[in-house]
CSV table of C-alpha atoms and ligand atoms in Angstrom, one decimal:
chain,number,residue,atom,x,y,z
W,1,MET,CA,-24.7,4.8,-15.1
W,2,THR,CA,-23.9,5.1,-18.8
W,3,VAL,CA,-22.8,8.4,-20.2
W,4,LYS,CA,-23.1,9.7,-23.8
W,5,SER,CA,-20.4,8.2,-26.0
W,6,LYS,CA,-17.2,10.4,-26.1
W,7,LYS,CA,-14.3,10.0,-28.5
W,8,TYR,CA,-12.3,7.8,-26.1
W,9,HIS,CA,-15.2,5.3,-25.8
W,10,ILE,CA,-14.9,2.2,-28.0
W,11,SER,CA,-17.2,-0.7,-28.8
W,12,GLY,CA,-17.9,-3.4,-31.3
W,13,GLU,CA,-15.1,-4.7,-33.4
W,14,ARG,CA,-12.4,-2.5,-31.9
W,15,LEU,CA,-13.2,-3.7,-28.4
W,16,GLU,CA,-13.2,-7.3,-29.5
W,17,GLU,CA,-9.8,-6.8,-31.3
W,18,LEU,CA,-8.3,-5.3,-28.1
W,19,GLN,CA,-9.6,-8.2,-26.0
W,20,GLN,CA,-8.1,-10.6,-28.5
W,21,ILE,CA,-4.6,-9.0,-28.6
W,22,ALA,CA,-4.6,-9.0,-24.7
W,23,GLU,CA,-5.6,-12.6,-24.7
W,24,GLU,CA,-2.9,-13.6,-27.0
W,25,ASN,CA,0.0,-11.3,-26.1
W,26,MET,CA,-0.4,-10.0,-22.6
W,27,PHE,CA,0.3,-11.2,-19.1
W,28,MET,CA,-2.0,-9.6,-16.4
W,29,HIS,CA,-0.3,-9.4,-13.0
W,30,ALA,CA,-1.2,-11.8,-10.2
W,31,SER,CA,-3.7,-13.8,-12.4
W,32,GLN,CA,-4.0,-16.4,-15.1
W,33,LEU,CA,-5.7,-16.1,-18.4
W,34,ASN,CA,-8.9,-17.8,-17.5
W,35,ASP,CA,-9.5,-15.2,-14.8
W,36,TRP,CA,-10.0,-12.5,-17.4
W,37,ARG,CA,-10.2,-14.0,-20.9
W,38,GLY,CA,-12.8,-12.1,-23.0
W,39,LYS,CA,-13.8,-9.9,-20.0
W,40,LEU,CA,-10.8,-7.8,-19.4
W,41,ASN,CA,-11.9,-4.4,-17.9
W,42,ILE,CA,-10.5,-1.6,-20.1
W,43,PHE,CA,-10.7,1.9,-18.6
W,44,VAL,CA,-10.3,4.9,-20.8
W,45,LYS,CA,-10.9,8.0,-18.6
W,46,GLY,CA,-10.7,9.0,-14.9
W,47,GLU,CA,-11.7,12.0,-12.8
W,48,GLY,CA,-11.5,12.3,-9.0
W,49,VAL,CA,-12.6,9.0,-7.6
W,50,TRP,CA,-14.3,7.9,-10.8
W,51,VAL,CA,-13.2,5.9,-13.8
W,52,GLU,CA,-15.0,5.2,-17.0
W,53,ASP,CA,-14.7,2.0,-18.9
W,54,ALA,CA,-14.4,1.7,-22.7
W,55,LYS,CA,-18.2,1.7,-23.1
W,56,GLY,CA,-18.7,4.8,-20.9
W,57,LYS,CA,-19.9,3.1,-17.7
W,58,LYS,CA,-18.7,4.9,-14.6
W,59,TYR,CA,-17.3,3.3,-11.4
W,60,LEU,CA,-16.0,4.5,-8.1
W,61,ASP,CA,-12.4,3.2,-7.6
W,62,SER,CA,-12.6,2.0,-4.0
W,63,LEU,CA,-8.9,0.8,-3.9
W,64,GLY,CA,-7.4,3.9,-5.5
W,65,GLY,CA,-5.8,1.9,-8.4
W,66,LEU,CA,-3.7,-0.5,-6.3
W,67,TRP,CA,-3.5,1.6,-3.1
W,68,TYR,CA,-1.8,4.6,-4.9
W,69,LYS,CA,-4.3,7.1,-6.3
W,70,ALA,CA,-4.1,9.6,-3.5
W,71,ALA,CA,-4.8,12.8,-5.4
W,72,GLY,CA,-7.5,11.1,-7.6
W,73,TYR,CA,-7.7,10.7,-11.3
W,74,GLY,CA,-7.5,13.4,-14.1
W,75,ARG,CA,-5.1,15.9,-12.5
W,76,LYS,CA,-4.1,18.0,-15.5
W,77,GLU,CA,-1.5,19.9,-13.4
W,78,ILE,CA,0.4,16.7,-12.9
W,79,ALA,CA,0.3,15.9,-16.6
W,80,ASP,CA,1.5,19.4,-17.4
W,81,ALA,CA,4.4,19.1,-15.0
W,82,VAL,CA,5.5,15.8,-16.7
W,83,TYR,CA,5.1,17.4,-20.1
W,84,ASN,CA,7.1,20.4,-19.1
W,85,GLN,CA,9.9,18.2,-17.7
W,86,MET,CA,9.9,16.0,-20.8
W,87,THR,CA,10.1,18.8,-23.3
W,88,GLN,CA,12.8,20.6,-21.3
W,89,ILE,CA,15.1,17.7,-20.5
W,90,GLU,CA,13.6,14.2,-20.1
W,91,SER,CA,16.7,12.7,-18.4
W,92,SER,CA,20.2,13.9,-17.6
W,93,PRO,CA,23.6,12.4,-18.3
W,94,SER,CA,24.9,9.8,-15.8
W,95,GLY,CA,26.3,11.3,-12.6
W,96,SER,CA,24.2,14.5,-12.8
W,97,ALA,CA,20.8,15.5,-11.7
W,98,THR,CA,17.7,17.5,-12.8
W,99,ILE,CA,16.0,20.3,-10.9
W,100,SER,CA,12.9,18.1,-10.3
W,101,GLN,CA,15.0,15.4,-8.6
W,102,ILE,CA,16.7,17.9,-6.3
W,103,GLU,CA,13.5,19.8,-5.5
W,104,LEU,CA,11.7,16.6,-4.7
W,105,ALA,CA,14.4,15.4,-2.3
W,106,GLY,CA,14.1,18.8,-0.5
W,107,LYS,CA,10.3,18.6,-0.5
W,108,ILE,CA,10.3,15.1,1.0
W,109,ALA,CA,12.7,16.2,3.7
W,110,ASN,CA,10.5,19.1,4.5
W,111,LEU,CA,7.4,16.9,5.0
W,112,TYR,CA,9.3,14.1,6.8
W,113,PRO,CA,9.5,14.4,10.6
W,114,GLU,CA,13.4,14.5,10.4
W,115,LYS,CA,14.1,17.5,8.2
W,116,SER,CA,17.7,16.4,7.5
W,117,SER,CA,16.6,13.1,5.9
W,118,ARG,CA,18.0,12.0,2.5
W,119,SER,CA,16.1,10.3,-0.3
W,120,PHE,CA,17.4,7.5,-2.6
W,121,PHE,CA,15.1,7.5,-5.5
W,122,VAL,CA,14.0,4.3,-7.3
W,123,SER,CA,11.1,3.2,-9.6
W,124,GLY,CA,8.7,1.6,-7.2
W,125,GLY,CA,7.9,-0.1,-3.9
W,126,ALA,CA,9.9,-3.3,-4.2
W,127,GLU,CA,13.0,-1.4,-5.3
W,128,ALA,CA,12.5,0.9,-2.4
W,129,VAL,CA,12.5,-2.1,-0.1
W,130,GLU,CA,15.5,-3.7,-1.7
W,131,THR,CA,17.3,-0.3,-1.4
W,132,ALA,CA,16.4,0.1,2.3
W,133,VAL,CA,17.6,-3.4,3.1
W,134,LYS,CA,20.9,-3.1,1.2
W,135,MET,CA,21.4,0.3,2.9
W,136,ALA,CA,20.8,-1.2,6.3
W,137,LYS,CA,23.2,-4.1,5.7
W,138,LYS,CA,26.0,-1.8,4.5
W,139,PHE,CA,25.3,0.7,7.3
W,140,SER,CA,25.8,-2.2,9.7
W,141,ILE,CA,29.1,-3.1,8.1
W,142,LEU,CA,30.3,0.5,8.3
W,143,ASN,CA,29.2,0.7,11.9
W,144,GLY,CA,31.1,-2.2,13.4
W,145,LYS,CA,28.7,-5.0,12.7
W,146,PRO,CA,30.3,-6.7,9.6
W,147,GLY,CA,28.3,-9.9,10.1
W,148,ALA,CA,24.9,-8.3,10.3
W,149,TYR,CA,23.1,-9.8,7.2
W,150,LYS,CA,19.8,-10.9,8.9
W,151,VAL,CA,16.6,-9.0,8.4
W,152,LEU,CA,13.5,-9.6,10.6
W,153,SER,CA,10.0,-9.2,9.2
W,154,ARG,CA,6.5,-10.5,9.9
W,155,ARG,CA,4.5,-13.4,8.6
W,156,TYR,CA,1.6,-12.5,6.2
W,157,SER,CA,3.3,-9.1,5.4
W,158,TYR,CA,4.0,-7.9,1.9
W,159,HIS,CA,7.1,-6.1,0.8
W,160,GLY,CA,7.0,-6.5,-3.0
W,161,GLY,CA,7.4,-9.0,-5.8
W,162,THR,CA,11.2,-9.0,-6.3
W,163,ALA,CA,13.3,-11.9,-4.8
W,164,MET,CA,14.5,-10.2,-1.6
W,165,ALA,CA,11.2,-8.5,-1.0
W,166,VAL,CA,9.4,-11.8,-1.4
W,167,SER,CA,11.8,-13.4,1.1
W,168,LEU,CA,10.8,-10.7,3.6
W,169,GLY,CA,7.1,-10.9,2.9
W,170,GLY,CA,5.4,-13.6,4.7
W,171,ALA,CA,2.5,-14.6,2.4
W,172,LYS,CA,1.8,-18.2,2.0
W,173,THR,CA,0.6,-17.6,-1.6
W,174,ALA,CA,3.8,-16.3,-3.1
W,175,ASP,CA,5.1,-18.2,-6.0
W,176,PRO,CA,7.7,-20.8,-5.0
W,177,MET,CA,11.2,-19.7,-5.9
W,178,GLY,CA,13.4,-22.1,-4.1
W,179,PRO,CA,15.7,-20.9,-1.3
W,180,THR,CA,14.8,-17.4,-0.1
W,181,MET,CA,17.3,-14.7,1.1
W,182,PRO,CA,19.6,-16.1,3.7
W,183,GLY,CA,18.9,-14.3,7.0
W,184,ALA,CA,15.2,-13.5,6.3
W,185,ILE,CA,13.5,-14.4,9.6
W,186,HIS,CA,9.7,-14.0,10.3
W,187,VAL,CA,7.9,-13.4,13.6
W,188,THR,CA,4.2,-13.2,14.5
W,189,ASN,CA,2.3,-10.4,12.8
W,190,TRP,CA,-0.2,-8.2,14.7
W,191,ASN,CA,-3.9,-9.1,14.1
W,192,SER,CA,-6.5,-7.1,16.0
W,193,TYR,CA,-9.5,-9.3,15.0
W,194,ARG,CA,-7.9,-12.7,15.7
W,195,LEU,CA,-5.4,-11.9,18.4
W,196,PRO,CA,-2.4,-14.2,18.1
W,197,TYR,CA,-2.3,-14.7,21.9
W,198,SER,CA,-5.0,-14.4,24.5
W,199,GLY,CA,-5.0,-11.3,26.7
W,200,ASP,CA,-5.5,-7.6,26.6
W,201,PRO,CA,-4.8,-6.3,23.0
W,202,VAL,CA,-2.1,-3.9,24.1
W,203,ASP,CA,-0.3,-6.6,26.1
W,204,VAL,CA,-0.6,-8.9,23.1
W,205,ALA,CA,0.7,-6.2,20.7
W,206,ILE,CA,3.7,-5.8,23.0
W,207,LYS,CA,4.2,-9.5,23.1
W,208,CYS,CA,4.2,-9.6,19.3
W,209,ALA,CA,6.8,-6.8,19.2
W,210,ASN,CA,8.9,-8.6,21.8
W,211,GLU,CA,9.2,-11.6,19.4
W,212,PHE,CA,11.7,-9.4,17.5
W,213,GLU,CA,13.7,-9.0,20.6
W,214,GLU,CA,13.7,-12.8,21.3
W,215,VAL,CA,14.9,-13.5,17.8
W,216,ILE,CA,17.6,-10.8,18.0
W,217,LYS,CA,18.9,-12.3,21.3
W,218,HIS,CA,18.7,-15.8,20.0
W,219,GLN,CA,20.4,-15.0,16.6
W,220,GLY,CA,22.9,-12.6,18.2
W,221,PRO,CA,22.5,-8.8,17.8
W,222,ASP,CA,25.7,-8.6,15.8
W,223,THR,CA,24.1,-10.7,13.0
W,224,VAL,CA,20.9,-8.6,12.6
W,225,ALA,CA,20.9,-5.5,10.4
W,226,ALA,CA,17.3,-4.5,10.4
W,227,ILE,CA,13.6,-5.0,11.4
W,228,ILE,CA,11.1,-4.2,8.6
W,229,ALA,CA,7.4,-3.8,9.0
W,230,GLU,CA,4.4,-2.0,7.5
W,231,PRO,CA,2.9,0.5,10.0
W,232,VAL,CA,-0.5,-0.9,9.0
W,233,SER,CA,-0.4,-4.2,7.2
W,234,ALA,CA,-2.7,-3.9,4.2
W,235,ALA,CA,-1.7,-7.4,2.9
W,236,PHE,CA,-2.9,-8.9,6.2
W,237,GLY,CA,-6.3,-7.2,6.0
W,238,ILE,CA,-5.7,-3.6,7.3
W,239,GLN,CA,-4.3,-4.5,10.7
W,240,ILE,CA,-3.9,-1.3,12.8
W,241,PRO,CA,-1.7,-1.9,15.9
W,242,PRO,CA,-2.1,0.0,19.1
W,243,GLN,CA,0.5,2.8,19.4
W,244,GLU,CA,2.6,0.7,21.9
W,245,TYR,CA,3.5,-1.8,19.2
W,246,TRP,CA,5.6,0.6,17.1
W,247,GLN,CA,6.9,2.4,20.2
W,248,ARG,CA,8.2,-1.0,21.4
W,249,LEU,CA,9.7,-1.8,17.9
W,250,ARG,CA,11.7,1.5,18.2
W,251,GLU,CA,12.9,0.6,21.7
W,252,ILE,CA,14.1,-2.9,20.6
W,253,ALA,CA,15.9,-1.5,17.5
W,254,ASP,CA,17.7,1.1,19.7
W,255,LYS,CA,18.6,-1.4,22.4
W,256,TYR,CA,20.2,-3.9,20.0
W,257,ASP,CA,21.6,-1.4,17.5
W,258,VAL,CA,19.4,-2.6,14.7
W,259,LEU,CA,17.8,-0.3,12.1
W,260,LEU,CA,14.1,0.1,12.0
W,261,ILE,CA,12.6,0.2,8.5
W,262,ALA,CA,9.0,1.4,8.1
W,263,ASP,CA,7.7,0.0,4.8
W,264,GLU,CA,5.3,2.8,3.9
W,265,VAL,CA,4.8,1.9,0.3
W,266,ILE,CA,1.0,2.0,0.9
W,267,THR,CA,0.8,4.2,4.0
W,268,GLY,CA,3.3,6.9,3.1
W,269,PHE,CA,2.0,10.3,2.1
W,270,GLY,CA,-1.2,10.7,4.0
W,271,ARG,CA,-3.0,7.4,4.0
W,272,LEU,CA,-3.0,7.1,7.8
W,273,GLY,CA,-4.0,10.7,8.4
W,274,GLU,CA,-0.4,11.9,8.8
W,275,TYR,CA,2.2,12.4,6.0
W,276,PHE,CA,4.0,9.3,7.4
W,277,GLY,CA,2.2,6.5,9.4
W,278,PRO,CA,4.5,6.2,12.5
W,279,MET,CA,4.0,10.0,13.2
W,280,ASN,CA,0.7,8.8,14.6
W,281,TRP,CA,2.6,7.1,17.4
W,282,GLY,CA,5.6,9.5,17.8
W,283,VAL,CA,8.0,7.1,16.2
W,284,GLN,CA,10.8,8.0,13.9
W,285,PRO,CA,12.1,5.0,11.8
W,286,ASP,CA,15.7,4.9,10.5
W,287,ILE,CA,14.6,4.3,6.9
W,288,THR,CA,11.2,4.7,5.4
W,289,THR,CA,10.2,3.2,2.0
W,290,VAL,CA,7.7,5.0,-0.1
W,291,ALA,CA,6.2,4.7,-3.6
W,292,LYS,CA,2.6,4.6,-4.7
W,293,ALA,CA,1.0,7.9,-3.3
W,294,LEU,CA,4.3,9.8,-3.9
W,295,THR,CA,3.1,10.4,-7.5
W,296,SER,CA,-0.5,9.2,-7.0
W,297,GLY,CA,0.3,6.7,-9.7
W,298,TYR,CA,0.9,9.3,-12.4
W,299,ALA,CA,4.4,8.0,-12.9
W,300,PRO,CA,6.4,5.1,-11.4
W,301,LEU,CA,8.6,6.3,-8.5
W,302,GLY,CA,9.7,5.2,-5.1
W,303,ALA,CA,12.2,6.2,-2.5
W,304,ALA,CA,14.1,4.9,0.5
W,305,ILE,CA,14.2,7.9,2.9
W,306,ALA,CA,17.2,7.7,5.4
W,307,THR,CA,17.6,9.7,8.5
W,308,LYS,CA,20.8,11.7,8.8
W,309,LYS,CA,22.3,9.1,11.1
W,310,VAL,CA,22.0,6.5,8.4
W,311,ALA,CA,22.8,8.7,5.4
W,312,ASP,CA,25.9,10.1,7.0
W,313,ALA,CA,27.5,6.7,7.1
W,314,PHE,CA,27.7,6.8,3.3
W,315,THR,CA,30.2,9.8,3.3
W,316,GLY,CA,33.9,9.4,3.3
W,317,GLY,CA,36.0,7.4,0.8
W,318,PRO,CA,35.5,4.5,-1.6
W,319,GLU,CA,34.7,2.2,1.4
W,320,GLU,CA,31.7,4.3,2.3
W,321,THR,CA,30.2,4.4,-1.2
W,322,PHE,CA,26.7,3.0,-1.5
W,323,THR,CA,27.2,1.3,-4.9
W,324,HIS,CA,23.5,0.6,-5.4
W,325,LEU,CA,22.3,1.9,-8.8
W,326,ILE,CA,18.9,1.7,-10.6
W,327,THR,CA,19.0,3.2,-14.1
W,328,PHE,CA,15.5,4.8,-14.0
W,329,GLY,CA,15.4,5.4,-10.3
W,330,GLY,CA,14.1,8.9,-9.7
W,331,HIS,CA,13.3,9.5,-13.4
W,332,PRO,CA,13.1,13.3,-13.8
W,333,SER,CA,9.5,13.3,-15.2
W,334,ALA,CA,8.3,11.0,-12.3
W,335,CYS,CA,9.9,13.5,-9.9
W,336,ALA,CA,8.1,16.3,-11.7
W,337,ALA,CA,4.9,14.4,-11.3
W,338,ALA,CA,5.6,13.9,-7.6
W,339,LEU,CA,6.2,17.6,-7.0
W,340,ALA,CA,3.0,18.6,-8.7
W,341,ASN,CA,1.2,15.8,-6.8
W,342,LEU,CA,2.5,17.0,-3.4
W,343,GLU,CA,1.5,20.6,-4.4
W,344,ILE,CA,-2.0,19.3,-4.7
W,345,PHE,CA,-1.7,17.6,-1.3
W,346,GLU,CA,-0.8,20.9,0.3
W,347,LYS,CA,-3.3,23.1,-1.6
W,348,GLU,CA,-6.2,20.8,-0.9
W,349,ASP,CA,-5.1,19.5,2.5
W,350,LEU,CA,-5.4,15.9,1.4
W,351,VAL,CA,-3.8,14.6,4.6
W,352,GLY,CA,-6.3,16.5,6.7
W,353,ASN,CA,-9.1,15.1,4.5
W,354,SER,CA,-7.7,11.6,5.0
W,355,LYS,CA,-8.1,12.0,8.7
W,356,LYS,CA,-11.5,13.6,8.5
W,357,MET,CA,-13.0,11.4,5.8
W,358,GLY,CA,-11.3,8.3,7.3
W,359,ASN,CA,-13.2,8.8,10.5
W,360,TYR,CA,-16.4,9.4,8.6
W,361,LEU,CA,-15.9,6.2,6.5
W,362,PHE,CA,-15.1,4.2,9.6
W,363,GLU,CA,-18.2,5.3,11.4
W,364,LYS,CA,-20.4,4.5,8.4
W,365,LEU,CA,-18.7,1.1,7.9
W,366,LEU,CA,-19.3,0.2,11.6
W,367,GLU,CA,-23.0,0.3,10.9
W,368,LEU,CA,-22.5,-2.8,8.7
W,369,LYS,CA,-21.7,-4.8,11.8
W,370,LYS,CA,-25.4,-5.3,12.2
W,371,TYR,CA,-25.2,-8.0,9.5
W,372,ASP,CA,-24.5,-11.5,10.8
W,373,ILE,CA,-21.9,-12.2,8.1
W,374,VAL,CA,-19.9,-9.0,9.0
W,375,GLY,CA,-17.3,-10.2,11.6
W,376,ASP,CA,-15.2,-7.1,11.8
W,377,VAL,CA,-14.7,-3.6,10.6
W,378,ARG,CA,-11.3,-2.0,10.8
W,379,GLY,CA,-10.3,1.6,10.2
W,380,GLY,CA,-10.4,5.0,11.8
W,381,LEU,CA,-6.7,5.8,11.1
W,382,GLY,CA,-6.9,7.7,7.9
W,383,LEU,CA,-8.6,6.5,4.7
W,384,LEU,CA,-7.7,2.8,4.9
W,385,ALA,CA,-10.4,0.4,6.1
W,386,ALA,CA,-11.6,-3.2,5.9
W,387,VAL,CA,-14.8,-5.2,6.2
W,388,GLU,CA,-14.2,-8.8,7.1
W,389,PHE,CA,-16.9,-11.5,6.4
W,390,VAL,CA,-17.3,-14.7,8.5
W,391,ALA,CA,-19.6,-17.7,8.4
W,392,ASP,CA,-19.8,-17.8,12.2
W,393,LYS,CA,-19.6,-14.5,13.9
W,394,LYS,CA,-19.2,-15.8,17.4
W,395,GLU,CA,-16.4,-18.2,16.6
W,396,LYS,CA,-14.9,-15.9,13.9
W,397,VAL,CA,-15.0,-18.8,11.4
W,398,ALA,CA,-14.2,-17.8,7.8
W,399,PHE,CA,-16.5,-18.9,4.9
W,400,PRO,CA,-15.3,-22.1,3.2
W,401,ALA,CA,-13.9,-21.7,-0.3
W,402,SER,CA,-17.1,-23.3,-1.7
W,403,ALA,CA,-19.0,-20.1,-0.7
W,404,LYS,CA,-16.9,-18.4,-3.5
W,405,LEU,CA,-16.8,-15.0,-1.9
W,406,ALA,CA,-13.7,-14.1,-4.0
W,407,GLN,CA,-15.7,-14.7,-7.2
W,408,LYS,CA,-19.0,-13.2,-6.0
W,409,LEU,CA,-18.2,-10.1,-4.1
W,410,PRO,CA,-16.1,-8.3,-6.8
W,411,LYS,CA,-19.0,-8.9,-9.2
W,412,PHE,CA,-21.7,-7.7,-6.8
W,413,LEU,CA,-19.7,-4.6,-6.2
W,414,PHE,CA,-19.0,-4.1,-9.9
W,415,ASP,CA,-22.7,-4.4,-10.7
W,416,ARG,CA,-23.1,-1.5,-8.2
W,417,ASN,CA,-20.5,0.7,-10.0
W,418,ILE,CA,-17.7,0.0,-7.5
W,419,VAL,CA,-14.4,-1.3,-8.9
W,420,THR,CA,-12.1,-3.1,-6.4
W,421,PHE,CA,-9.4,-5.8,-6.3
W,422,ARG,CA,-9.4,-9.1,-4.6
W,423,ALA,CA,-12.6,-8.6,-2.5
W,424,GLY,CA,-13.4,-11.9,-0.8
W,425,ASP,CA,-13.3,-12.7,2.9
W,426,ILE,CA,-12.1,-9.1,3.2
W,427,ILE,CA,-13.1,-5.9,1.3
W,428,SER,CA,-10.2,-3.5,1.6
W,429,ILE,CA,-11.0,0.2,1.1
W,430,CYS,CA,-8.4,2.7,0.1
W,431,PRO,CA,-10.0,5.4,-2.0
W,432,PRO,CA,-8.4,8.6,-3.2
W,433,LEU,CA,-7.6,11.0,-0.3
W,434,SER,CA,-9.7,13.6,-2.2
W,435,ILE,CA,-12.9,11.6,-1.6
W,436,THR,CA,-16.0,13.5,-0.4
W,437,LYS,CA,-18.7,12.7,2.1
W,438,ASN,CA,-21.2,12.1,-0.7
W,439,GLU,CA,-18.9,9.7,-2.4
W,440,ILE,CA,-18.3,7.8,0.8
W,441,ASP,CA,-22.1,7.5,1.2
W,442,TYR,CA,-22.3,6.1,-2.3
W,443,LEU,CA,-19.5,3.6,-1.6
W,444,VAL,CA,-20.8,2.4,1.7
W,445,ASP,CA,-24.4,2.1,0.3
W,446,ALA,CA,-23.0,0.0,-2.5
W,447,ILE,CA,-21.1,-2.2,-0.1
W,448,GLU,CA,-24.2,-2.6,2.0
W,449,ASP,CA,-26.3,-3.5,-1.0
W,450,SER,CA,-23.7,-6.1,-2.0
W,451,ILE,CA,-23.8,-7.6,1.5
W,452,ILE,CA,-27.6,-7.9,1.3
W,453,HIS,CA,-27.3,-9.6,-2.1
W,454,LEU,CA,-24.5,-11.9,-0.8
W,455,LYS,CA,-26.7,-12.9,2.1
W,456,LYS,CA,-29.5,-13.8,-0.2
W,457,ASP,CA,-27.1,-15.7,-2.4
W,458,LEU,CA,-25.6,-17.6,0.5
W,459,ASN,CA,-29.0,-18.2,2.1
W,460,THR,CA,-28.0,-16.8,5.5
P,501,LIG,C1,3.9,-2.6,1.9
P,501,LIG,C2,4.4,-2.8,0.5
P,501,LIG,N1,5.7,-2.8,0.2
P,501,LIG,C3,6.1,-2.9,-1.0
P,501,LIG,C4,5.3,-3.1,-2.1
P,501,LIG,C5,5.8,-3.3,-3.5
P,501,LIG,O1,5.5,-2.2,-4.3
P,501,LIG,P1,5.6,-2.3,-5.9
P,501,LIG,O2,4.5,-3.1,-6.3
P,501,LIG,O3,5.5,-0.8,-6.3
P,501,LIG,O4,7.0,-2.9,-6.2
P,501,LIG,C6,3.9,-3.1,-1.9
P,501,LIG,C7,2.9,-3.3,-3.0
P,501,LIG,O5,1.8,-3.3,-2.8
P,501,LIG,C8,3.4,-2.9,-0.5
P,501,LIG,O6,2.1,-3.0,-0.2
């Protein structure tokens, strides 16, 4: 699918020059030079779910950037909002605010289940997590638990790349950094495909949630400030728990006077078919962290959203001050981008589309289960889904590294005009919430075609 060359398309010497500069002077995140040397994808244009590379080839972005492109590419109204903010006042003196920051705090409170919530703006997801955790620890101190410094999270979760967030995340692949945050304790994560215990899935989910209670009792409730978890863990392969899981987390947090933090950096703002994920289960967390879809990636912005109960603790005198500060947290132009982005959400009912198209996508993906190498398909709660491949479907045995799925699948998908990230044992799907039925058909056809190609390649 090559389109006629436009002014933003480049080729020949200029393209080679850019590849060389990148090769010599640039780090790419979460990779090493040999992964992309001489073949770095350079994109120059985007519209809706589509992106165009430097040579004019079009691809469907099946992961919405890195889980953030909710309103899709090329929204001029967001660019205009940023331009207007920047040309009016790009940032305000310390200790003051701009209209865009105030309006955004009001807008979020309006969309949030608890209307009297308060937002602490930051620059991205990890900072939102750091903010939420520091807030929870200080809240505990101010509420008669001065020794509460422990934070419980789940193995195989992801909460960001900064030191505290890495301590809370449970990935085995994180870079070693010596001792992690004292008081970071991990429990079993929920996995619907490979249940961590035998039994009925709902019972197992409750058992997993109860591990938080066991740790709190064992450590002493006075030492624990918070529980943090993603409503649906994308890092662990799109793991959707039964509603009883989060309901049980809420009960445990209440019983032991521990704050419940929902890390909604991926799921916040419509990804799970509601503005906020736990709304699906009637659960109100004490603090919610958001980033990505808040601006649909048009500007870097995150927030820790605190309920009134939590926020009110930071009112009084010097003792009650939350001294946390991030210079560019809640940058006015990013807030302007977020406001314009959320206006699109409302105008086009993107959250409704997430629910509707999420169901359609899930139904279509389920058809792929006919292939012997497709072990599981997960989805059906908004526009977040996964296809998991196995060498042995009956025993749910993963392919060995020698099958090279992580090298082959991204290429097979790319050859079919689908751009994704880290497809391997699992293809995660997180398209813009504006995606249409036809575009989902295109995407699922390309995935199916890639599966057929993979089967031939693997001789299965
Ligand atoms: C659940 C979750 N929390 C936090 C983060 C960190 O966000 P950021 O990369 O914006 O710092 C991520 C990033 O993917 C995430 O998935």
